[in-house]
CSV table of C-alpha atoms and ligand atoms in Angstrom, one decimal:
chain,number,residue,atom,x,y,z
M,1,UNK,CA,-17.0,-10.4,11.5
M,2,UNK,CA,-17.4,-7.2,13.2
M,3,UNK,CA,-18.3,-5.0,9.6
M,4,UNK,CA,-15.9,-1.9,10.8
M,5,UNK,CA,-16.2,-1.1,6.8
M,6,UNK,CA,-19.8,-1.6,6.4
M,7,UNK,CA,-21.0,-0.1,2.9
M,8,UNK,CA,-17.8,1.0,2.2
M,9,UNK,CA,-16.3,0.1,-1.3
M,10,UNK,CA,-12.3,0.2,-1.0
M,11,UNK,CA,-9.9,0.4,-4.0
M,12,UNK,CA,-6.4,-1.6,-3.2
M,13,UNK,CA,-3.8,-0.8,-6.0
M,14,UNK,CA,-1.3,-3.6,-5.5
M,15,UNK,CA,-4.2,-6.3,-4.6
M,16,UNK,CA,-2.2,-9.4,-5.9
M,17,UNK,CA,1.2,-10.9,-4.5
M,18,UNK,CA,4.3,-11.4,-6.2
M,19,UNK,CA,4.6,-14.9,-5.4
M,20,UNK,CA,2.9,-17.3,-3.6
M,21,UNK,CA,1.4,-16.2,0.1
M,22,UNK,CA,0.6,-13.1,1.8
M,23,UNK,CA,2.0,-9.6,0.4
M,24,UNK,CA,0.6,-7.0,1.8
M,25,UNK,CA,-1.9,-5.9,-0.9
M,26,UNK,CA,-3.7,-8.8,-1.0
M,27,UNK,CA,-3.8,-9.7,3.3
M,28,UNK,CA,-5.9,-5.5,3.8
M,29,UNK,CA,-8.0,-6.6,0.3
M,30,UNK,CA,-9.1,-9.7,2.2
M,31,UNK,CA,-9.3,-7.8,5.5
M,32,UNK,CA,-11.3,-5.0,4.0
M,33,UNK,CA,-13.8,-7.3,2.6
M,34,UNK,CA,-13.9,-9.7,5.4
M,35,UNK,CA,-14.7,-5.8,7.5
M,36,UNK,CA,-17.6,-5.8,5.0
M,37,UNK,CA,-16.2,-3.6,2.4
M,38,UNK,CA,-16.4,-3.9,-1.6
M,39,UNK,CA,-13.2,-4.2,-2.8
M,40,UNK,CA,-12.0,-3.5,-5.7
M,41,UNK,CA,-8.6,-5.6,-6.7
M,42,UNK,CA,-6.3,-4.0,-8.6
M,43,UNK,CA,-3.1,-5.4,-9.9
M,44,UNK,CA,-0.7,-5.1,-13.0
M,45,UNK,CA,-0.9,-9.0,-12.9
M,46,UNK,CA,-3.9,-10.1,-14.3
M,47,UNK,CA,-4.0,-13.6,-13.1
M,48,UNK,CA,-2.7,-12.1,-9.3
M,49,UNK,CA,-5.5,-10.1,-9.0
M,50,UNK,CA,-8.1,-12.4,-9.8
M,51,UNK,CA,-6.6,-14.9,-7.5
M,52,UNK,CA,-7.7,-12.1,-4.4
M,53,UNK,CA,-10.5,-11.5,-6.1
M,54,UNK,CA,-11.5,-15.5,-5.9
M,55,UNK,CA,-10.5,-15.5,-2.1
M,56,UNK,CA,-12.8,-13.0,-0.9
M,57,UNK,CA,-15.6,-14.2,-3.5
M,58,UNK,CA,-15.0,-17.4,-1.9
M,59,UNK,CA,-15.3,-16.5,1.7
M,60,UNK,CA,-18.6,-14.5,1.0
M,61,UNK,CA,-17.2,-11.2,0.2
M,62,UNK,CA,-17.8,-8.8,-2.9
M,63,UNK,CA,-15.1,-8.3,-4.9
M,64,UNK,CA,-13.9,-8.0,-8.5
M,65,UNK,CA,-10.5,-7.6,-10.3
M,66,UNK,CA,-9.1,-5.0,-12.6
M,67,UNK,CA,-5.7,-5.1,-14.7
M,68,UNK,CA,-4.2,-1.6,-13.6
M,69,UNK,CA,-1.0,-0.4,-14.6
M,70,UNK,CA,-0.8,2.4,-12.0
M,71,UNK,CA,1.8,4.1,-13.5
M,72,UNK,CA,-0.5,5.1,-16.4
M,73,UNK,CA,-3.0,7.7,-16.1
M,74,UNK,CA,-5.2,5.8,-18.2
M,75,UNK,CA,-5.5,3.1,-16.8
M,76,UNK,CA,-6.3,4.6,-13.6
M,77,UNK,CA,-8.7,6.3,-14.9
M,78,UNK,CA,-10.6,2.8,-16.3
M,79,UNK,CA,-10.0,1.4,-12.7
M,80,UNK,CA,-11.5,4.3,-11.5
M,81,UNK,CA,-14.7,4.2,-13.9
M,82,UNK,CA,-15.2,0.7,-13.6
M,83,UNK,CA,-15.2,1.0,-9.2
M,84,UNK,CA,-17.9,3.6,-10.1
M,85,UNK,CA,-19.7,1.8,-12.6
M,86,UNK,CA,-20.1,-1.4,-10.1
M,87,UNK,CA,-19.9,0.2,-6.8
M,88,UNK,CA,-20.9,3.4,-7.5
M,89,UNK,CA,-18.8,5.0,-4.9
M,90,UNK,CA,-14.9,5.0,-3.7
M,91,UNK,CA,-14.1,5.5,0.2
M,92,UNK,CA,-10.9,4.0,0.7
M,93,UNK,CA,-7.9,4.0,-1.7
M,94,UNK,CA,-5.2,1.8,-0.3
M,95,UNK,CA,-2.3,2.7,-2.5
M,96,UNK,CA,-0.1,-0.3,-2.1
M,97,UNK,CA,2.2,-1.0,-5.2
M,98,UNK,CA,5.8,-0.8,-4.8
M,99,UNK,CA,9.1,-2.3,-5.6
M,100,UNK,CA,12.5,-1.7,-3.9
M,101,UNK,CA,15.6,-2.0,-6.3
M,102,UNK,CA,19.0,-2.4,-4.7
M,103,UNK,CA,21.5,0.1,-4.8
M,104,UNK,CA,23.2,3.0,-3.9
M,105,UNK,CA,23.3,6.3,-5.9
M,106,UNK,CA,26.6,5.2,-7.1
M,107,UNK,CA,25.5,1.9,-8.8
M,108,UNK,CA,22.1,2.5,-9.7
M,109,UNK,CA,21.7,3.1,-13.5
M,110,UNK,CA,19.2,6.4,-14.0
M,111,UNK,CA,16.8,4.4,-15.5
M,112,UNK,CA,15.8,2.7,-12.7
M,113,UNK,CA,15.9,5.6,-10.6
M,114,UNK,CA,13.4,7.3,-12.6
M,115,UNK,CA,11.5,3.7,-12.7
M,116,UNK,CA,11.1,3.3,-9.2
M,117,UNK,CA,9.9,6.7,-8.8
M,118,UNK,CA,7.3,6.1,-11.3
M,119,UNK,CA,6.1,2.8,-9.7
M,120,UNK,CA,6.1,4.2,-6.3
M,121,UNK,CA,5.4,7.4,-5.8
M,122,UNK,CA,3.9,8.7,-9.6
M,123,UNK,CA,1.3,5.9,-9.0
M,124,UNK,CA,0.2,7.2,-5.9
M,125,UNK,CA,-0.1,11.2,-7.1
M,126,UNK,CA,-2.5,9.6,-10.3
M,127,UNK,CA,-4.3,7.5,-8.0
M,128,UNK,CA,-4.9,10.3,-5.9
M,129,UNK,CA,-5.4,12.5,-8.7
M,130,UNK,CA,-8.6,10.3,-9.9
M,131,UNK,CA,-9.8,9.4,-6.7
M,132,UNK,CA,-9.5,12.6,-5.0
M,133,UNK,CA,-12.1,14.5,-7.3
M,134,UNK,CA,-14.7,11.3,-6.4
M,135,UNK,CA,-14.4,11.8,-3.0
M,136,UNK,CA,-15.1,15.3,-2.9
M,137,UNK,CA,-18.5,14.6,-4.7
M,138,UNK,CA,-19.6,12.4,-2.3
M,139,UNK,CA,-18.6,14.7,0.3
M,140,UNK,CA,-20.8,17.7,-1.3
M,141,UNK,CA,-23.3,15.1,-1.4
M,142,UNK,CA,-23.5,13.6,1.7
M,143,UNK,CA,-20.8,14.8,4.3
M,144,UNK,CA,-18.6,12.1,3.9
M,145,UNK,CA,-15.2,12.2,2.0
M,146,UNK,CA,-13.3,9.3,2.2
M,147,UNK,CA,-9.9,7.6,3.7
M,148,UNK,CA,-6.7,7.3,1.4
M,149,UNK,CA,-3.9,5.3,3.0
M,150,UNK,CA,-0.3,4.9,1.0
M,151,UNK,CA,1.9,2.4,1.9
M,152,UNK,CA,5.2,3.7,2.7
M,153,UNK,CA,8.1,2.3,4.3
M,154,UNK,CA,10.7,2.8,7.1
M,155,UNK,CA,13.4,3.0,4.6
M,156,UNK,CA,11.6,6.4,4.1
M,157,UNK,CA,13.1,7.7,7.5
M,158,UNK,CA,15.8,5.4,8.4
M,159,UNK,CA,18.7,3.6,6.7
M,160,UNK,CA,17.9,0.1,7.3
M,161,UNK,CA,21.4,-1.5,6.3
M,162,UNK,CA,19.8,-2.3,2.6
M,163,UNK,CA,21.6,0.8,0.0
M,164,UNK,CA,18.5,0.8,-1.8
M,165,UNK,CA,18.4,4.8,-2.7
M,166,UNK,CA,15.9,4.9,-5.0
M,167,UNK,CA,13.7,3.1,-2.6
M,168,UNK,CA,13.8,5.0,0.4
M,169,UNK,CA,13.7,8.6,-1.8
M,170,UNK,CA,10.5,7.4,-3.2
M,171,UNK,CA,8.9,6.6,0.3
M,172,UNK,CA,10.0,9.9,1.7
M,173,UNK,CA,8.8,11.5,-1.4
M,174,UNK,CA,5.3,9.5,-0.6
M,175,UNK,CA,5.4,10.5,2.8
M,176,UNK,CA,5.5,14.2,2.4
M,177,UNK,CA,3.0,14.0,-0.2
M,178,UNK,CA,0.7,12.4,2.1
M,179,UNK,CA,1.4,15.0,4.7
M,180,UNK,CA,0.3,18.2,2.1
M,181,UNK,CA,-2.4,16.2,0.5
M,182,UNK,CA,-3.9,15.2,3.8
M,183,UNK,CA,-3.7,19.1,5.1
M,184,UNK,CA,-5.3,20.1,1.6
M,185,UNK,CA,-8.6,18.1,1.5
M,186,UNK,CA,-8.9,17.7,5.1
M,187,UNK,CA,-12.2,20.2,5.5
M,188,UNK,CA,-13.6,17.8,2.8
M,189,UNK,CA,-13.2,14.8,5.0
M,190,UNK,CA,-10.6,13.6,3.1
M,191,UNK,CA,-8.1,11.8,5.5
M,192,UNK,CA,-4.9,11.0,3.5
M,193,UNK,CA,-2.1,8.7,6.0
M,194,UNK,CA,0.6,6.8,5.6
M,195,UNK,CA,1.9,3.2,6.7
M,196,UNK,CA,5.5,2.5,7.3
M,197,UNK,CA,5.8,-1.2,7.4
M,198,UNK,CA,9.2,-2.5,9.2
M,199,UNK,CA,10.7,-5.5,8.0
M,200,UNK,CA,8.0,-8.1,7.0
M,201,UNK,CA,8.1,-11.5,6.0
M,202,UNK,CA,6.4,-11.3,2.6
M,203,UNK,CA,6.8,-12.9,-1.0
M,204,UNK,CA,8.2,-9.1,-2.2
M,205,UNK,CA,11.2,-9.7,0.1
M,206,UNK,CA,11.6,-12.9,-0.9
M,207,UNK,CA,11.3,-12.6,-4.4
M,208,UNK,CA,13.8,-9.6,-4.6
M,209,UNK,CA,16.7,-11.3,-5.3
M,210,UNK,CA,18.8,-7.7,-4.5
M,211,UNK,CA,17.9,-8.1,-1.4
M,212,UNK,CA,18.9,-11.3,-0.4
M,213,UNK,CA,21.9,-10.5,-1.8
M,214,UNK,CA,22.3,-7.5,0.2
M,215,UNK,CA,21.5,-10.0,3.2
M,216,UNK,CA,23.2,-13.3,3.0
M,217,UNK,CA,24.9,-13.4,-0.6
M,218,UNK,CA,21.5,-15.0,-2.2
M,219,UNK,CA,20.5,-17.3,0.8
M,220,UNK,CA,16.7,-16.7,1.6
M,221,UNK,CA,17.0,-18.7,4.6
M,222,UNK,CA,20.4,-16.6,5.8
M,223,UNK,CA,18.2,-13.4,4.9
M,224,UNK,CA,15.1,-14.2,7.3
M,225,UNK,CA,17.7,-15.6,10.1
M,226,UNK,CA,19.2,-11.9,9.9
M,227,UNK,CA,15.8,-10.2,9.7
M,228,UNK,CA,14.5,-11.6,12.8
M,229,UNK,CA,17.7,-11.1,14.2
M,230,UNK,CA,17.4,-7.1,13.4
M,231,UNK,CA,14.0,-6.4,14.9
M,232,UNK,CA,13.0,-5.8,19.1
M,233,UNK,CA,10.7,-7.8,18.8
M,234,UNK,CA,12.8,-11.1,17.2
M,235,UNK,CA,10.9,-11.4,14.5
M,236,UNK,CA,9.5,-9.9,11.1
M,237,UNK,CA,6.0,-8.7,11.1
M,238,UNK,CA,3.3,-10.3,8.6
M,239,UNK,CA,1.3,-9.1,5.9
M,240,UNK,CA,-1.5,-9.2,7.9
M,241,UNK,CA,0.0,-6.5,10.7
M,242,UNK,CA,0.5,-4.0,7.7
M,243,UNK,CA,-3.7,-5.1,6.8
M,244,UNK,CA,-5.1,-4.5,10.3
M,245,UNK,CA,-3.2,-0.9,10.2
M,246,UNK,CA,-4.9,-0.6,7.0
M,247,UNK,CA,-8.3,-1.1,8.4
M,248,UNK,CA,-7.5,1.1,11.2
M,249,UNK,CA,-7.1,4.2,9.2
M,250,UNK,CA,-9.4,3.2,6.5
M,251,UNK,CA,-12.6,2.8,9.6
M,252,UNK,CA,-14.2,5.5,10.6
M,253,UNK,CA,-12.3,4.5,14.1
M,254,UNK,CA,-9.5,6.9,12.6
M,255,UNK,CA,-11.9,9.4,11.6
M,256,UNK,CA,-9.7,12.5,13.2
M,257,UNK,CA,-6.9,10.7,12.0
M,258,UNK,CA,-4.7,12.3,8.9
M,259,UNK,CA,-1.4,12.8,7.7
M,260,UNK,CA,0.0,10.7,10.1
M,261,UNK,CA,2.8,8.2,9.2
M,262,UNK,CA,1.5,5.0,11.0
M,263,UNK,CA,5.0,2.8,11.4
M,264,UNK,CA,4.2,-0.9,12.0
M,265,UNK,CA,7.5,-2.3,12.7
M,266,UNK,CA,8.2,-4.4,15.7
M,267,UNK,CA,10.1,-1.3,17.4
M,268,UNK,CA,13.0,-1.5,14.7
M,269,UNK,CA,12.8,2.2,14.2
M,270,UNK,CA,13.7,2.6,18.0
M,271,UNK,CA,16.6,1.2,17.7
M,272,UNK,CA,18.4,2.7,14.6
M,273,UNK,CA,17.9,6.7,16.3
O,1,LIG,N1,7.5,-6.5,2.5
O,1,LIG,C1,8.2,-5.7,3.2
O,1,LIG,O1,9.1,-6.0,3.9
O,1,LIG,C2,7.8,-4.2,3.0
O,1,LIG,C3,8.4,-3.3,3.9
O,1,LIG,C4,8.1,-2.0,3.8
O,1,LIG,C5,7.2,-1.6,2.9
O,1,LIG,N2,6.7,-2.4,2.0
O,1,LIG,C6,5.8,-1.9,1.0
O,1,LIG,O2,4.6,-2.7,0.8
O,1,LIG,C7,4.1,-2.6,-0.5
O,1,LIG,C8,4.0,-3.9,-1.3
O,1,LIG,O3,3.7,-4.9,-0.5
O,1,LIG,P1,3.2,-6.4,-1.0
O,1,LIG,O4,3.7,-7.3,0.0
O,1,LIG,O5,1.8,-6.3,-1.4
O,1,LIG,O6,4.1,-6.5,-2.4
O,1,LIG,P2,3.9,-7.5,-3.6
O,1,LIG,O7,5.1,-7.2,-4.5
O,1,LIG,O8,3.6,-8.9,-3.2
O,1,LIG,O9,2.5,-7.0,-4.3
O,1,LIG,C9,2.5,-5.8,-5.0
O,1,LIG,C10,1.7,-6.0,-6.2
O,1,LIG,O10,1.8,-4.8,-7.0
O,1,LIG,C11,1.7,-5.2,-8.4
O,1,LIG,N3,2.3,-4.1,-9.2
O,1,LIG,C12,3.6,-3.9,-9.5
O,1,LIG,N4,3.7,-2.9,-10.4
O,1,LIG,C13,2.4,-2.5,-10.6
O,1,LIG,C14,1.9,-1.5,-11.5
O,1,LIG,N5,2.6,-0.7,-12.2
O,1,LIG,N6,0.5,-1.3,-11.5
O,1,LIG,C15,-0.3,-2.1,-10.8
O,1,LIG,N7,0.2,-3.1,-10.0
O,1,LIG,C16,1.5,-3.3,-9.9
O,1,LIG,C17,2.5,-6.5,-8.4
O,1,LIG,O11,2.0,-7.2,-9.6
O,1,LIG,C18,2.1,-7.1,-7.1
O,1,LIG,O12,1.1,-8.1,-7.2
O,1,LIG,C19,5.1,-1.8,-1.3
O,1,LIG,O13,4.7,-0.4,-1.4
O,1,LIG,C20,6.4,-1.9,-0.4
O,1,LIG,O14,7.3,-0.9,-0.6
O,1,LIG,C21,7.0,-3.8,2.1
């Protein structure tokens, strides 16, 4: 372990996984705490966040779980209060939930427009919103601000083949308000970035049954085949590639790093000009 987040406490909304294996949320909560972080585990899903929670414990890190619904400013403000109340600080706010709903503006029904917006971008202006103020204490107490890192996507400036509207409006909406946040609060030493993860192998993808119909007409198997296929590289990237950007811009290795839209995608973005 090489500690690149020594005495740092992190906050990942999103900490659990859908299903079973590595989502993204819960690969940077175990990398942050392996990098010698405190880590707060967030998740709508009790039982989900608990089970990161457990991992890190169980590797020797710190960490405890909290049942957020980041859509609600309430409860972001308990998650908020109870990081304090244990850690007594917040540096890092990873803000990692999001879900992609298939369609195109055509098919989608409002409601789920408006849904997806609240999931994925609304959670990240509240967590922001709570966080934000925190970090600008400790940086009028002690120089030091803090790193805020929202997980995007490169549906957000490309169309990847999938007509998920609502999906890629809400990542370029998240994108942008990275961009003005990050300009905002950077004399605080507030670094706000973004991570546009390409196409990973992860249980959100497999678990979105949208999008494996978009794919290969339900077939999981079909769906990864074409995935791989898509990619420079051959092959979809991991969990853990969207963690180690993570840790990147959450060190203070990125410390003249902001507003930047870190895309982790195997070169796919190349490709689709
Ligand atoms: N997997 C990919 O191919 C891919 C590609 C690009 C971007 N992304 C982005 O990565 C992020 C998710 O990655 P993941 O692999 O961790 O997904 P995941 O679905 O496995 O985990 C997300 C977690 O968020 C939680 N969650 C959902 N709604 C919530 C709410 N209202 N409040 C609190 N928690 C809530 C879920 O319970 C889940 O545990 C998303 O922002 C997604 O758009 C993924």
């Amino acid at each position: 372990m090489t500690e690149r987040l020594r005495g740092k406490v992190a906050i990942v909304a999103g900490a659990g996984s859908i299903g079973p294996g590595w989502g993204n949320g819960k690969a940077t909560a175990t990398i942050f705490a392996r990098e010698g972080a405190r880590v707060v585990c967030a998740d709508l899903n009790r039982d989900a966040a608990e089970e990161t929670a457990a991992i890190i414990q169980n590797e020797g890190g710190q960490a405890f779980a909290v049942q957020t619904d980041v859509t609600r400013a309430d409860s972001i403000a308990d998650l908020v209060g109870q990081a304090l109340g244990r850690y007594g600080r917040i540096d890092i706010l990873d803000n990692n939930v999001g879900i992609a709903e298939v369609g195109s503006v055509v098919d989608l029904p409002e409601e789920t427009w408006e849904r997806v917006f609240k999931v994925n971008v609304t959670s990240a202006f509240l967590a922001m919103k709570h966080v934000i103020p925190v970090m600008q204490r400790q940086f009028e107490e002690t120089g030091e601000g803090g790193s805020i890192i929202n997980i995007s996507s490169i549906a957000s400036i490309r169309h990847t083949g999938v007509p998920y509207a609502s999906y890629s409006a809400t990542k370029a909406a998240l994108n942008h308000l990275t961009r003005t946040t990050a300009v905002q609060y950077a004399a605080q030493k507030i670094r706000v970035n973004a991570i546009l993860p390409g196409l990973m192998k992860t249980p959100m993808v497999e678990h979105s049954a949208g999008l494996a119909q978009a794919y290969g007409e339900g077939d999981i198997a079909a769906m990864w085949k074409a995935r791989d296929a898509q990619v420079p590289m051959g092959h979809m990237g991991e969990a853990w590639d969207v963690a180690y950007a993570a840790l990147f811009l959450a060190s203070d290795e990125a410390r003249y790093v902001t507003g930047i839209e870190l895309v982790v995608d195997g070169g796919i973005t190349l490709k689709y000009g």
